[in-house]
Short mmCIF file of C-alpha atoms and ligand atoms in Angstrom, two decimals:
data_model
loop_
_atom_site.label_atom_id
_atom_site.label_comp_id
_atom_site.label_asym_id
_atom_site.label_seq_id
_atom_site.Cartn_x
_atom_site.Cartn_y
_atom_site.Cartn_z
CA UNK A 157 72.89 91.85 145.87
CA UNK A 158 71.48 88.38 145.07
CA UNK A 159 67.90 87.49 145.89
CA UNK A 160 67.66 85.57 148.92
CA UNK A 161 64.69 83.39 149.11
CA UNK A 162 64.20 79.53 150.04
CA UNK A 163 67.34 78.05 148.77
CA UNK A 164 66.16 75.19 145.58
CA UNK A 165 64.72 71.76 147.12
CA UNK A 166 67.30 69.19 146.12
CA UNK A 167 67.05 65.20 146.17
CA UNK A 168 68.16 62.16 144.29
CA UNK A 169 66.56 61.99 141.68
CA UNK A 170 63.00 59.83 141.73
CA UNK A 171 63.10 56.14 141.72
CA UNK A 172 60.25 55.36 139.85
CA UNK A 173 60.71 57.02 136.35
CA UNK A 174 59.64 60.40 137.59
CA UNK A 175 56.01 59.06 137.07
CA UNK A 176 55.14 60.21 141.01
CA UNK A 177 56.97 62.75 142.46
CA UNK A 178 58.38 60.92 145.77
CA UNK A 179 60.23 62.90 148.64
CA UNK A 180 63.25 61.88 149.44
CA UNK A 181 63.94 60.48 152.01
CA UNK A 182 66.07 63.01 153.97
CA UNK A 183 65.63 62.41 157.61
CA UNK A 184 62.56 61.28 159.29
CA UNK A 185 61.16 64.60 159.90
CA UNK A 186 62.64 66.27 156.53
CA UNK A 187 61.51 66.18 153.07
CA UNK A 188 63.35 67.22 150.13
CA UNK A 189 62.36 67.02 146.54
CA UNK A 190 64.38 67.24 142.83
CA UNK A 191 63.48 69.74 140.19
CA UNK A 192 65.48 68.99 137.19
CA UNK A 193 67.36 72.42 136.39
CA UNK A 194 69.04 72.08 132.35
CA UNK A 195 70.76 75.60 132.50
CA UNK A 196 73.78 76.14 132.36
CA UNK A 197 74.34 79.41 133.81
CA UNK A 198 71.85 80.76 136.85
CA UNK A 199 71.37 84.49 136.39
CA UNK A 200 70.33 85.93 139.70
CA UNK A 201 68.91 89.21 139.59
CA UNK A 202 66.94 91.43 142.12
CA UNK A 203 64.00 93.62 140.70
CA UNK A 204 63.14 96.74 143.37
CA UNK A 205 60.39 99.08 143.38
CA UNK A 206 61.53 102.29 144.10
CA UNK A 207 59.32 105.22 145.35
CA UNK A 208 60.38 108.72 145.00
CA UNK A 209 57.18 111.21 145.25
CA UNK A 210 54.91 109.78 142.70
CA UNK A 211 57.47 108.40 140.85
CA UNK A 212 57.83 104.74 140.93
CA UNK A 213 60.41 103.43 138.90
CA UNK A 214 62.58 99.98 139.29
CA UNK A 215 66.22 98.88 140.03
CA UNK A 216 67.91 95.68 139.59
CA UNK A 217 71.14 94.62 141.37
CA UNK A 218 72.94 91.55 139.80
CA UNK A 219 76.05 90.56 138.02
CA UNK A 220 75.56 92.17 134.52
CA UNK A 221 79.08 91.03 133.39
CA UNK A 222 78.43 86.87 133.67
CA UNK A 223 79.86 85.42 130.90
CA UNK A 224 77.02 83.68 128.24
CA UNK A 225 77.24 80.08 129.00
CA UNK A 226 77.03 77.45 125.48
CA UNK A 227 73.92 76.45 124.38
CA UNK A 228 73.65 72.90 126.09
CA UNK A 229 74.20 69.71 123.36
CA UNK A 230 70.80 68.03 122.86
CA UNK A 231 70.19 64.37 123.73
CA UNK A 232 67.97 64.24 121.11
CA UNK A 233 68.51 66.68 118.05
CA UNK A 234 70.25 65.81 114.86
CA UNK A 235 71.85 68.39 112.69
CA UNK A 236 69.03 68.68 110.20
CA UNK A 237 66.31 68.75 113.33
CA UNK A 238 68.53 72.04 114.71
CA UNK A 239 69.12 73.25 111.17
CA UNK A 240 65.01 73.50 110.99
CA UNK A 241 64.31 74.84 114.45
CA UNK A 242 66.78 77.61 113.46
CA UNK A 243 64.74 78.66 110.18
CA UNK A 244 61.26 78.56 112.63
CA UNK A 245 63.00 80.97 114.58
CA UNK A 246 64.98 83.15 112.02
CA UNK A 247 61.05 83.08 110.41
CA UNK A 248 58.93 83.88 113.96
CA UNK A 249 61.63 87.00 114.67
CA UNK A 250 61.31 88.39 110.88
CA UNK A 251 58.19 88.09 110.50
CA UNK A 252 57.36 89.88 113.42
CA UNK A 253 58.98 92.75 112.78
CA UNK A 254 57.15 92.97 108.83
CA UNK A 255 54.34 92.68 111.39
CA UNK A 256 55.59 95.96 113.37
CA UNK A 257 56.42 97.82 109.75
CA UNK A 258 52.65 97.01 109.08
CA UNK A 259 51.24 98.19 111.96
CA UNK A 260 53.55 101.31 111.40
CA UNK A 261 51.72 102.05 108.27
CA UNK A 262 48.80 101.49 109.89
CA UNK A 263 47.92 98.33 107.97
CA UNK A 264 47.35 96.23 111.12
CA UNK A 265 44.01 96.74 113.10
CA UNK A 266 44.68 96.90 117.14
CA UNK A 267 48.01 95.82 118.62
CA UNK A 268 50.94 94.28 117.84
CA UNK A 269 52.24 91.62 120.29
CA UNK A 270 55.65 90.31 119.80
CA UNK A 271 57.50 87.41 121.23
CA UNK A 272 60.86 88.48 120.89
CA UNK A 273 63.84 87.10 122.92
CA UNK A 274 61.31 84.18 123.46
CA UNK A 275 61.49 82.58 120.02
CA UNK A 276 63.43 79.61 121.21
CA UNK A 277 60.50 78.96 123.44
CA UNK A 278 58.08 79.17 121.29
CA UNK A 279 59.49 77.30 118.43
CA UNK A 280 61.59 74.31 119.91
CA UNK A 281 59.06 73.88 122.52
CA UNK A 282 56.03 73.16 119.34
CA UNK A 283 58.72 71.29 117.17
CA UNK A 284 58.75 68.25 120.02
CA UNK A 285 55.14 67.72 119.17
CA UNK A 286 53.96 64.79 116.49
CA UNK A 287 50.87 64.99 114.63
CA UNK A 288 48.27 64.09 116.89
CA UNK A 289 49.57 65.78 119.85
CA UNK A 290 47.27 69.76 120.39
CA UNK A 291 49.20 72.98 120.73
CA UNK A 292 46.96 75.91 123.08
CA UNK A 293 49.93 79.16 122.18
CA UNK A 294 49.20 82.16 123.49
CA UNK A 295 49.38 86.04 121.97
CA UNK A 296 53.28 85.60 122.54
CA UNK A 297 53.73 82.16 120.85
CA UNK A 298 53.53 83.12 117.12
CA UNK A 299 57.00 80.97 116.45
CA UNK A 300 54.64 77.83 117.81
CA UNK A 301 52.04 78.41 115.63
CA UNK A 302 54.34 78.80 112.69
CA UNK A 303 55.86 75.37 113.23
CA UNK A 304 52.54 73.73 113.96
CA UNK A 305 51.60 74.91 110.06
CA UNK A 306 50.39 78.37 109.73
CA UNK A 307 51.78 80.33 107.30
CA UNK A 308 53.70 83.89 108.01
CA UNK A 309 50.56 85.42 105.24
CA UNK A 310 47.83 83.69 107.51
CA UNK A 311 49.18 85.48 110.63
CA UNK A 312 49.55 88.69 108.46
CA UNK A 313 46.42 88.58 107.36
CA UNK A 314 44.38 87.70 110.91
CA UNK A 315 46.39 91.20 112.43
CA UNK A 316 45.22 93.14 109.23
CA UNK A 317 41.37 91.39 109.47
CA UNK A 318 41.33 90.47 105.89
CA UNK A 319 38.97 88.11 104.42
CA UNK A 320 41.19 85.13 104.20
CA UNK A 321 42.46 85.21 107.96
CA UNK A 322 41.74 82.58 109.52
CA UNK A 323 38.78 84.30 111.37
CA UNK A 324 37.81 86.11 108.26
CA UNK A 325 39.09 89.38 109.27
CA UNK A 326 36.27 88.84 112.54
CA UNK A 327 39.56 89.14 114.96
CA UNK A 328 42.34 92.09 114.92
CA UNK A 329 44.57 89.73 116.97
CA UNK A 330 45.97 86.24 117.26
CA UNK A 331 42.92 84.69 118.59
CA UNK A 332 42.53 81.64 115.97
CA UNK A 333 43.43 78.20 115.57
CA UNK A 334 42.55 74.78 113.92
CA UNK A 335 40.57 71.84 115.71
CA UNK A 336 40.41 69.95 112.20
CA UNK A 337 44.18 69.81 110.66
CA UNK A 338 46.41 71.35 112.99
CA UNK A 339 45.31 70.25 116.37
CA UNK A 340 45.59 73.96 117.55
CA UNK A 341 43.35 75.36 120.22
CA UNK A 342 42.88 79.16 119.92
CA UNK A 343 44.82 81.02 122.47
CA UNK A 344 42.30 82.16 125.21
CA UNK A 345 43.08 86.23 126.20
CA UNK A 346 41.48 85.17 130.13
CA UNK A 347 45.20 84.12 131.35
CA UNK A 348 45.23 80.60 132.69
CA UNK A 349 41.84 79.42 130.85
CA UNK A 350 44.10 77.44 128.22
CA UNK A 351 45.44 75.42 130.94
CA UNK A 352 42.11 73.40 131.77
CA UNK A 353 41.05 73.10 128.06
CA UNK A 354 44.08 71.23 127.25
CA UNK A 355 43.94 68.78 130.36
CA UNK A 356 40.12 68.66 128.43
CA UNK A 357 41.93 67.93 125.18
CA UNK A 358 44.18 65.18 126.79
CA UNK A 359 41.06 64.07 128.92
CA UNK A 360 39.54 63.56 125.62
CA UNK A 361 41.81 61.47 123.92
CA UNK A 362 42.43 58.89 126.80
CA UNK A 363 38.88 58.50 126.26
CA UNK A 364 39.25 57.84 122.87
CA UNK A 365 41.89 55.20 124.45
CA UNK A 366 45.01 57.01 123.12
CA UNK A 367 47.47 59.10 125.44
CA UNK A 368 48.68 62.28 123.64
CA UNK A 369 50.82 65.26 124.74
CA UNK A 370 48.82 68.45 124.97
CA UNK A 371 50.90 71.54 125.52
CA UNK A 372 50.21 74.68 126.68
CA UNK A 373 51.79 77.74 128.06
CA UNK A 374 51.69 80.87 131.21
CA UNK A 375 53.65 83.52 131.76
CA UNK A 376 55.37 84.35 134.77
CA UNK A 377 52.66 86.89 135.50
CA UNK A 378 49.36 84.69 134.28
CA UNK A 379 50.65 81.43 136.47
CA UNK A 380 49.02 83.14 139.61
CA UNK A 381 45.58 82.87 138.52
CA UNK A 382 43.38 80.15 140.42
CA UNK A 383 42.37 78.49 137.00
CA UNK A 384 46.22 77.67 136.52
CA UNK A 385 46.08 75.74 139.56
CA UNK A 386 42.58 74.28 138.78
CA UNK A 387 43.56 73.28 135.39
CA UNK A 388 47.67 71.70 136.36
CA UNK A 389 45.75 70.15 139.43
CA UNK A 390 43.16 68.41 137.62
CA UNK A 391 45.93 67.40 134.93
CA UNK A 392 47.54 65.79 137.81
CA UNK A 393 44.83 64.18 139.12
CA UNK A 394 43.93 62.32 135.90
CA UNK A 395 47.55 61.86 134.89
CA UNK A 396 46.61 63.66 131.66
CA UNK A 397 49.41 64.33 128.89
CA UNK A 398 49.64 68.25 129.72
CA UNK A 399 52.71 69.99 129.32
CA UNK A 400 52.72 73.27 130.63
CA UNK A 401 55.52 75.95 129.94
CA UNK A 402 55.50 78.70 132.48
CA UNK A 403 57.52 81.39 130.18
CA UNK A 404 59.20 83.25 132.89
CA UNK A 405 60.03 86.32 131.03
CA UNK A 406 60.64 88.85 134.17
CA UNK A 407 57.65 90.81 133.64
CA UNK A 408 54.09 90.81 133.72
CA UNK A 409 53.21 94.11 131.73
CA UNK A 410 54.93 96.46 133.98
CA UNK A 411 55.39 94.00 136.85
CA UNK A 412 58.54 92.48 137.91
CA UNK A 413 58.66 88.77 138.39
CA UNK A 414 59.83 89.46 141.83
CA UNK A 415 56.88 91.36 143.17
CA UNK A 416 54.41 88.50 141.39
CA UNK A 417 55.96 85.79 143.11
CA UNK A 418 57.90 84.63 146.22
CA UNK A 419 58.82 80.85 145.09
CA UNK A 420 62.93 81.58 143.61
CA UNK A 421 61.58 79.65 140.95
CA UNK A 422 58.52 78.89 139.30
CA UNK A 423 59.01 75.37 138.54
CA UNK A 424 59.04 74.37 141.90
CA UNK A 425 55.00 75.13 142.28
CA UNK A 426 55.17 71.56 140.80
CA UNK A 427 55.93 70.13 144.04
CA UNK A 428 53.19 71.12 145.17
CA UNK A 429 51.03 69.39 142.60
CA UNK A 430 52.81 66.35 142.54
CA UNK A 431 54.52 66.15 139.06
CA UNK A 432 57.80 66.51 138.07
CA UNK A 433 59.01 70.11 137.49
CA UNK A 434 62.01 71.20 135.19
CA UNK A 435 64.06 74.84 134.73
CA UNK A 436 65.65 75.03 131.21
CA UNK A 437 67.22 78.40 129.50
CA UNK A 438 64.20 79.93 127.44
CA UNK A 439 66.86 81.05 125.74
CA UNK A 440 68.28 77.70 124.47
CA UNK A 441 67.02 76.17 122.05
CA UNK A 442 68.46 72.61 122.30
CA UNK A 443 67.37 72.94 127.08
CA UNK A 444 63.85 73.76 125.54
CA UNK A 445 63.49 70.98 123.29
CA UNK A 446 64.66 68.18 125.28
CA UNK A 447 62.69 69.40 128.13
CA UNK A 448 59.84 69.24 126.20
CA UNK A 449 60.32 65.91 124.25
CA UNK A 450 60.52 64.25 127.29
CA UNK A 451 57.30 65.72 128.75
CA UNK A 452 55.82 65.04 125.50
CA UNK A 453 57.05 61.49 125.61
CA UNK A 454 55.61 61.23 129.48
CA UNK A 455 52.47 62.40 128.08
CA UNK A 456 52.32 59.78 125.44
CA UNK A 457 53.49 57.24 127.76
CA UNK A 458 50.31 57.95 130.41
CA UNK A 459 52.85 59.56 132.82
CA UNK A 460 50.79 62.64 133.68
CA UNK A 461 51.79 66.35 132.75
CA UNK A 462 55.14 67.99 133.33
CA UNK A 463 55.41 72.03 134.39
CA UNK A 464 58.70 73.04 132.62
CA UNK A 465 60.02 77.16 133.22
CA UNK A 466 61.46 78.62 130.83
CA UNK A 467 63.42 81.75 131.91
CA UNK A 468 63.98 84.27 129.31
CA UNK A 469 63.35 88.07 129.24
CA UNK A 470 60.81 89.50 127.19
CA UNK A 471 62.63 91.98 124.91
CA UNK A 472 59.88 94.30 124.15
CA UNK A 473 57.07 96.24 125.66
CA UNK A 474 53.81 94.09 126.45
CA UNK A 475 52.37 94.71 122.98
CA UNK A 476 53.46 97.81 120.16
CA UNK A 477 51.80 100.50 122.74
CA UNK A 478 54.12 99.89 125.61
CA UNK A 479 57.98 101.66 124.87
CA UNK A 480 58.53 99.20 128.25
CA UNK A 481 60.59 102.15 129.47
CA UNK A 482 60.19 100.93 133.54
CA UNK A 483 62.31 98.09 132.79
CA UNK A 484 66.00 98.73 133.58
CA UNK A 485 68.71 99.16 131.11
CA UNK A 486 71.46 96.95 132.19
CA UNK A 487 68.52 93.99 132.14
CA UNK A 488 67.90 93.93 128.50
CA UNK A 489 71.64 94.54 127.69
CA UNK A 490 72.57 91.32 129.82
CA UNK A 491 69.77 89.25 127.90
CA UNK A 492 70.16 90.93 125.01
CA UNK A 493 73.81 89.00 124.91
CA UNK A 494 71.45 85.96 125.50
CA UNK A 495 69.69 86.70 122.09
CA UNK A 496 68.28 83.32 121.66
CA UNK A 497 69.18 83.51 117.87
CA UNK A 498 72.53 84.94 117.76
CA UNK A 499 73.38 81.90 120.35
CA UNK A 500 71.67 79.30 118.20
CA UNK A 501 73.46 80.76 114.81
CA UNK A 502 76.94 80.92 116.73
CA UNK A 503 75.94 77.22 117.75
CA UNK A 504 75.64 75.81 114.60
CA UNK A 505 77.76 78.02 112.19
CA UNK A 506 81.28 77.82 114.91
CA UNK A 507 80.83 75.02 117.52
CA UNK A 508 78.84 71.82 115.48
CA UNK A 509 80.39 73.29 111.92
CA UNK A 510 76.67 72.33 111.02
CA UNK A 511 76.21 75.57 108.86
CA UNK A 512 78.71 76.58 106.84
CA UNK A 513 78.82 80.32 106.47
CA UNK A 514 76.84 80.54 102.66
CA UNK A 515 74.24 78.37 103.76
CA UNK A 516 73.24 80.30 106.53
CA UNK A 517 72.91 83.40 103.95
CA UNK A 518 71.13 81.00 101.52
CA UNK A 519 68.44 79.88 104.74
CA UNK A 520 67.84 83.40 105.85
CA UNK A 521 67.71 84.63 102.00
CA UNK A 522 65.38 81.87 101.97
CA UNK A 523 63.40 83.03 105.18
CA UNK A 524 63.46 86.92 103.58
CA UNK A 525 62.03 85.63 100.36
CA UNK A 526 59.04 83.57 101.99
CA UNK A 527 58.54 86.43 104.28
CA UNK A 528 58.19 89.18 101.52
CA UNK A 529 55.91 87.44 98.93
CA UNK A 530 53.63 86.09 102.13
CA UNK A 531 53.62 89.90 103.00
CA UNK A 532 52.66 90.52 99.36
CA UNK A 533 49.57 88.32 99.14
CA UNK A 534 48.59 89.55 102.52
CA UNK A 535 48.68 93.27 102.00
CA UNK A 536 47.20 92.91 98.35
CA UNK A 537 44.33 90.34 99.77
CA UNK A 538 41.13 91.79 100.23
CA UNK A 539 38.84 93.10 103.70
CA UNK A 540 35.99 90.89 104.24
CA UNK A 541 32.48 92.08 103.28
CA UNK A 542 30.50 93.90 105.64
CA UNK A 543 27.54 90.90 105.76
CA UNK A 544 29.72 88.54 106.58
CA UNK A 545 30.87 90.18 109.66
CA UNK A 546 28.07 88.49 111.84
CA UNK A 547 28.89 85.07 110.13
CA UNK A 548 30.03 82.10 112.54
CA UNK A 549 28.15 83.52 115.20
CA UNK A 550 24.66 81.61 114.84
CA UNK A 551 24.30 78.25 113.42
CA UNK A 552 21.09 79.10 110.39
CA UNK A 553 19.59 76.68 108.11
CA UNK A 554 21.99 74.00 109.04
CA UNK A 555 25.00 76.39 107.47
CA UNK A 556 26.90 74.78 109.50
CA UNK A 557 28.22 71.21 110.05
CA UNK A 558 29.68 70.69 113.21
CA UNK A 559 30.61 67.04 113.29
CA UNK A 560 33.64 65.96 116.41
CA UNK A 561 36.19 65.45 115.22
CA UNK A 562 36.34 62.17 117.47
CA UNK A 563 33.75 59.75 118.25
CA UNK A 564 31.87 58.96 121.35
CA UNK A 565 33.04 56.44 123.99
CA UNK A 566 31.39 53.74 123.85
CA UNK A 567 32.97 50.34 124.84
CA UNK A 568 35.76 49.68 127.38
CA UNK A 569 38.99 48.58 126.59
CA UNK A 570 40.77 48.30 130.11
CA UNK A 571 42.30 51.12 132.45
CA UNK A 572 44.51 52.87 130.30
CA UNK A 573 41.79 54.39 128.38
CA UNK A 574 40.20 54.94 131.35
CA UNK A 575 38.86 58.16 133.48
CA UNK A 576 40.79 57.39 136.45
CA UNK A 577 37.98 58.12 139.11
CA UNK A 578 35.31 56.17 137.54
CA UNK A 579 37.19 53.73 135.25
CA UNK A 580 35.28 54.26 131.98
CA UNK A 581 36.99 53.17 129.74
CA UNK A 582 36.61 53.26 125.94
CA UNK A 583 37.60 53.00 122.47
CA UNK A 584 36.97 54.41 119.23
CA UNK A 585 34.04 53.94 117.07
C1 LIG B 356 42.93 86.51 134.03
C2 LIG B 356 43.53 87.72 133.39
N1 LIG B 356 43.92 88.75 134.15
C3 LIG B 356 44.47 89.84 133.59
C4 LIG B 356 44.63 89.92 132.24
C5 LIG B 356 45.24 91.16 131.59
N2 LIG B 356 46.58 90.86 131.11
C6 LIG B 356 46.81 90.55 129.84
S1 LIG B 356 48.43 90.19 129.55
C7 LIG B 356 48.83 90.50 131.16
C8 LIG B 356 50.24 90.34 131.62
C9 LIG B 356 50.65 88.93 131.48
O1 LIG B 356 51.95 88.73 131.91
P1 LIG B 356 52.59 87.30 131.84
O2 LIG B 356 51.61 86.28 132.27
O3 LIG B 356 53.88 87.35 132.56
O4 LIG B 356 52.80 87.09 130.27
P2 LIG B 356 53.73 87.91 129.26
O5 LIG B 356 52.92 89.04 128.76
O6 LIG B 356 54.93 88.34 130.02
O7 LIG B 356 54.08 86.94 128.19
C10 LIG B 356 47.71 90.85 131.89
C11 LIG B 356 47.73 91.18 133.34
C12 LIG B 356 44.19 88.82 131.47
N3 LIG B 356 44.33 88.81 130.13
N4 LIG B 356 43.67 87.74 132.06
MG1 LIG B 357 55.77 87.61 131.78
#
């Protein structure tokens, strides 16, 4: 049986760029409002609790047989542009799983969290940023952090807490990023939290006088927190350069996306805040990028921030501890036809002719090859010394240099540099 919930708010589209979400105008006493929906197939699926004693297991009702829709041509990508995002994501799946054969010889210290089924997401959603534009990933979003210019050996190395991690072996997980070169902010574990520190990071900028795109993402579970509405609300408010991907992956560890929410789907909570809101296939890579360049290009433009969902499944447990054996069968099978990279390979190699058989086995040699020496240099790189291990905590004898990386305001320039509320506006040193 399909879900029935409030059937999607429909419109013309807005008249004014999509810069303000407007109603349309309906009937006098009727609003109605668009949310831009990319896919190209709608899977609708029902996720029930069921009870028996102390047994709670789930069931999903659903038609498991749909046929897989075409990944959806890009308005934007060239061949060579699709021919990259391909290798980010052949890389981001492979080198997760020399992460899992690590942890399985107990080379990794803590967990193992893996983003697979998601990769699309992560890695066409990062390739629409430019230079100066920030990245905030999250545990899942290892594919964005590989395209924003870590290494697979630097990722290696932070899960095994060697020396030359990028914490210095100080963090067993993926809690690390790059405020100097890479414009990444380190993901935050408190779900939500990123959200506001990236409107900060756009806030920042504009009052540097430059508009960037700041991107960020939630899952379906972490979107309920209050600090996700704080954050998107404030982003709204200011017209900040935020674009937030709610990764709608069905579950929330063991929670089903239909006992978290009641909205059908996620995207439209950006009615509510006023900006535009967009649905694209998680699982296509060409839906995620265009949604995303043209958030990113709203952002740069002043626009204000963009909520885009990307539905996808998640294809493993939480993190390596979790066998995920509550969710149903027939729901991985039916994504696992989705496979994000099987559809982006078939895209390429048969449909576009873009990839001619050999040189996919030369990329994905290619991809092997990087993979196995990074894995070399990690495994045969050294644990950090035990004195360092309270390093970077306290600031001593000026060991330290912490410098912004921007200047102060200190002149204004006119409005668009501006804090909107109190219009002061400024410009470089
Ligand atoms: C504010 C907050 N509450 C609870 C947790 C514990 N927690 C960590 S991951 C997780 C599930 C997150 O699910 P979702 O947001 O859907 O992301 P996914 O794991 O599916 O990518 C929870 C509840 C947390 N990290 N932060
Ligand atoms: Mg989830």
């Amino acid at each position: 049986m399909a879900k029935k919930r409030n059937k999607r708010i429909a419109g013309k589209p807005n008249s004014n760029g999509g810069r303000r979400l407007v109603p349309n105008a309906a009937s006098a006493n009727q609003r109605t409002y668009t949310i831009s929906d990319y896919r190209l197939e709608q899977p609708d699926f029902t996720i029930r609790q069921v009870r028996k004693g102390d047994a709670v297991s789930y069931e999903v009702t659903g038609d498991f047989n749909a046929p897989v829709a075409p990944i959806r041509e890009s308005k934007y990508l060239n061949r060579k542009q699709c021919i990259e995002i391909y290798r980010w994501m052949l890389l981001n799946r492979k080198m997760e799983a020399a992460l899992e054969n690590l942890y399985k010889q107990g080379k990794v210290v803590g967990g193992v969290y893996f983003g697979l089924g998601q990769e699309a997401c992560s890695c066409a959603s990062a390739y629409a940023l430019q230079k100066e534009d920030w990245l905030g990933p999250l545990i899942r979003n290892q594919g964005s952090t590989l395209v924003r210019g870590f290494s697979p050996r630097d990722i290696m190395m932070q899960y095994m807490a060697r020396a030359g991690s990028p914490t210095k072996g100080r963090d067993a997980s993926s809690h690390f990023g790059d405020i100097q070169e890479r414009n990444v902010v380190a993901p935050i574990s408190t779900l939500g939290d990123l959200i506001p520190v990236l409107a900060g990071v756009a806030l920042g900028a504009r009052l540097q006088g430059r508009n960037i795109a700041a991107m960020t993402y939630i899952g379906d579970g972490g979107q309920s927190t209050g600090v996700t509405y704080e954050g998107l609300n404030f982003a709204a408010v200011q017209d900040l350069g935020l674009v937030l991907f709610i990764e709608n992956n069905l579950w929330a560890y063991s929670t089903p996306a239909d006992m978290q929410f009641r909205v059908k789907d996620l995207a439209e909570r950006a009615i509510a805040y006023g900006i535009p809101g967009v649905i694209v296939d998680g699982t296509d890579a060409c839906q995620v990028y265009d949604a995303a360049h043209e958030a990113c290009e709203r952002a740069r433009h002043g626009e204000g921030p963009t909520l885009i969902e990307a539905k996808m499944m998640r294809m493993k447990g939480h993190a390596i501890h979790d066998a995920a054996d509550y969710v149903p069968k027939p729901l991985l099978e039916y994504w696992r036809k989705r496979d994000p990279i099987a559809r982006f390979e078939n895209y390429l190699l048969n449909v576009k002719k873009w990839l001619s058989p050999t040189e996919n086995r030369e990329l994905i040699a290619g991809v092997d090859q990087q993979l196995e020496a990074d894995r070399e240099f990690a495994v045969a790189s050294p644990m950090p010394q035990p004195e360092s291990a309270g390093g970077g905590v306290y600031c001593e004898n000026g060991c330290h240099q912490i410098k912004p990386k921007f200047g102060t305001p200190r002149a204004k320039v006119g409005k668009s540099a501006s804090f909107k509320q109190t219009e002061a506006a400024v410009h470089l040193k």
